[in-house]
Amino acid sequence: MTDQATLDAIDKAVKANDVVLFMKGTPTFPQCGFSSTVVQILDYLGVEYLSNNVLENAAVRDGIKQYANWPTIPQLYIKGEFIGGCDILKEMFETGELKELLAEKGIPLAAG
């Protein structure tokens, strides 16, 4: 069970930033293929996001799974809402749904 302080810190990060990615590694050095794929999608779209390397903190690594009731990492949040992991984001990107969602939420994109 994750301590409440960790869950509160996760909640604060998710709610204080428009786009938050909990991932293994960093955007410049992803440490798993799934995290790398999500970073590539977000970078391609030109989305600014806060990344959180779960490998640096075991409490956050466990806590984010509990927070979203989702067993895998990476996890993407937009405007405080859990969107999904790699497979969901890849599908949303391929269908154009991710770009539409970001536009609906008022998230600026660099890509046309």
Coordinates of C-alpha atoms in Angstrom, one line a residue:
M1 CA 0.0 0.0 0.0
T2 CA 1.3 3.4 -1.0
D3 CA 1.6 6.1 1.7
Q4 CA -0.9 9.0 1.4
A5 CA 1.9 11.6 1.0
T6 CA 3.0 9.9 -2.2
L7 CA -0.5 9.7 -3.5
D8 CA -1.0 13.4 -2.7
A9 CA 2.2 14.3 -4.5
I10 CA 1.1 12.4 -7.6
D11 CA -2.4 14.0 -7.4
K12 CA -0.8 17.5 -7.2
A13 CA 1.5 16.8 -10.2
V14 CA -1.4 15.5 -12.3
K15 CA -3.7 18.4 -11.4
A16 CA -1.1 21.2 -11.6
N17 CA 0.1 20.4 -15.1
D18 CA -1.9 20.2 -18.4
V19 CA 0.0 17.0 -19.6
V20 CA 1.8 14.6 -17.3
L21 CA 3.6 11.5 -18.3
F22 CA 4.7 8.9 -15.7
M23 CA 7.4 6.9 -17.5
K24 CA 10.4 4.7 -17.0
G25 CA 13.4 6.9 -17.7
T26 CA 13.4 10.4 -19.1
P27 CA 12.2 11.9 -22.4
T28 CA 15.8 12.2 -23.5
F29 CA 16.7 8.7 -22.2
P30 CA 13.6 6.4 -22.0
Q31 CA 14.4 3.2 -20.3
C32 CA 11.7 1.0 -21.8
G33 CA 10.2 0.7 -25.3
F34 CA 6.7 1.6 -24.2
S35 CA 7.9 4.8 -22.6
S36 CA 10.0 5.6 -25.6
T37 CA 6.9 5.1 -27.9
V38 CA 4.8 7.5 -25.9
V39 CA 7.6 10.1 -25.8
Q40 CA 8.0 9.9 -29.6
I41 CA 4.2 10.4 -30.0
L42 CA 4.1 13.5 -27.7
D43 CA 7.3 14.9 -29.3
Y44 CA 5.9 14.4 -32.8
L45 CA 2.8 16.3 -31.9
G46 CA 4.9 19.0 -30.2
V47 CA 3.1 18.7 -26.8
E48 CA 4.7 20.2 -23.8
Y49 CA 4.5 17.9 -20.8
L50 CA 5.9 17.1 -17.4
S51 CA 7.6 13.8 -17.2
N52 CA 8.1 11.8 -14.0
N53 CA 10.7 9.1 -14.0
V54 CA 9.2 6.3 -11.8
L55 CA 12.5 4.5 -11.7
E56 CA 13.9 7.2 -9.4
N57 CA 11.3 6.6 -6.7
A58 CA 9.8 3.2 -5.9
A59 CA 6.9 4.8 -3.9
V60 CA 5.9 6.8 -7.0
R61 CA 6.4 3.7 -9.2
D62 CA 3.9 1.7 -7.0
G63 CA 1.7 4.7 -6.2
I64 CA 0.9 5.7 -9.8
K65 CA -0.4 2.2 -10.4
Q66 CA -2.7 2.6 -7.4
Y67 CA -3.6 6.2 -8.2
A68 CA -5.0 5.3 -11.6
N69 CA -5.9 1.7 -10.8
W70 CA -3.8 0.8 -13.9
P71 CA -1.1 -1.8 -13.6
T72 CA 1.4 -0.6 -16.2
I73 CA 3.7 2.3 -16.9
P74 CA 3.8 4.6 -18.9
Q75 CA 0.7 6.5 -17.9
L76 CA -0.5 9.8 -19.5
Y77 CA -2.7 12.4 -17.9
I78 CA -4.3 15.3 -19.7
K79 CA -5.9 18.1 -17.7
G80 CA -6.1 15.8 -14.6
E81 CA -7.7 12.9 -16.5
F82 CA -6.0 9.5 -16.9
I83 CA -5.8 8.8 -20.7
G84 CA -4.0 5.5 -20.8
G85 CA -0.8 3.7 -21.5
C86 CA 1.3 3.0 -24.5
D87 CA -1.2 0.8 -26.5
I88 CA -4.1 3.2 -26.0
L89 CA -2.0 6.2 -26.8
K90 CA -0.6 4.6 -29.9
E91 CA -4.1 3.7 -31.2
M92 CA -5.4 7.2 -30.3
F93 CA -2.5 8.8 -32.2
E94 CA -3.0 6.6 -35.3
T95 CA -6.7 7.4 -35.5
G96 CA -6.2 11.1 -34.8
E97 CA -8.2 10.9 -31.6
L98 CA -5.2 12.0 -29.4
K99 CA -4.7 15.1 -31.5
E100 CA -8.5 15.9 -31.3
L101 CA -8.5 15.3 -27.5
L102 CA -5.5 17.6 -27.0
A103 CA -7.2 20.3 -29.2
E104 CA -10.5 19.9 -27.2
K105 CA -8.6 20.4 -23.9
G106 CA -6.8 23.5 -25.3
I107 CA -3.4 22.0 -25.3
P108 CA -1.2 23.7 -28.0
L109 CA 0.5 21.5 -30.5
A110 CA 3.6 22.3 -32.6
A111 CA 2.7 19.8 -35.3
G112 CA 0.1 20.7 -37.9

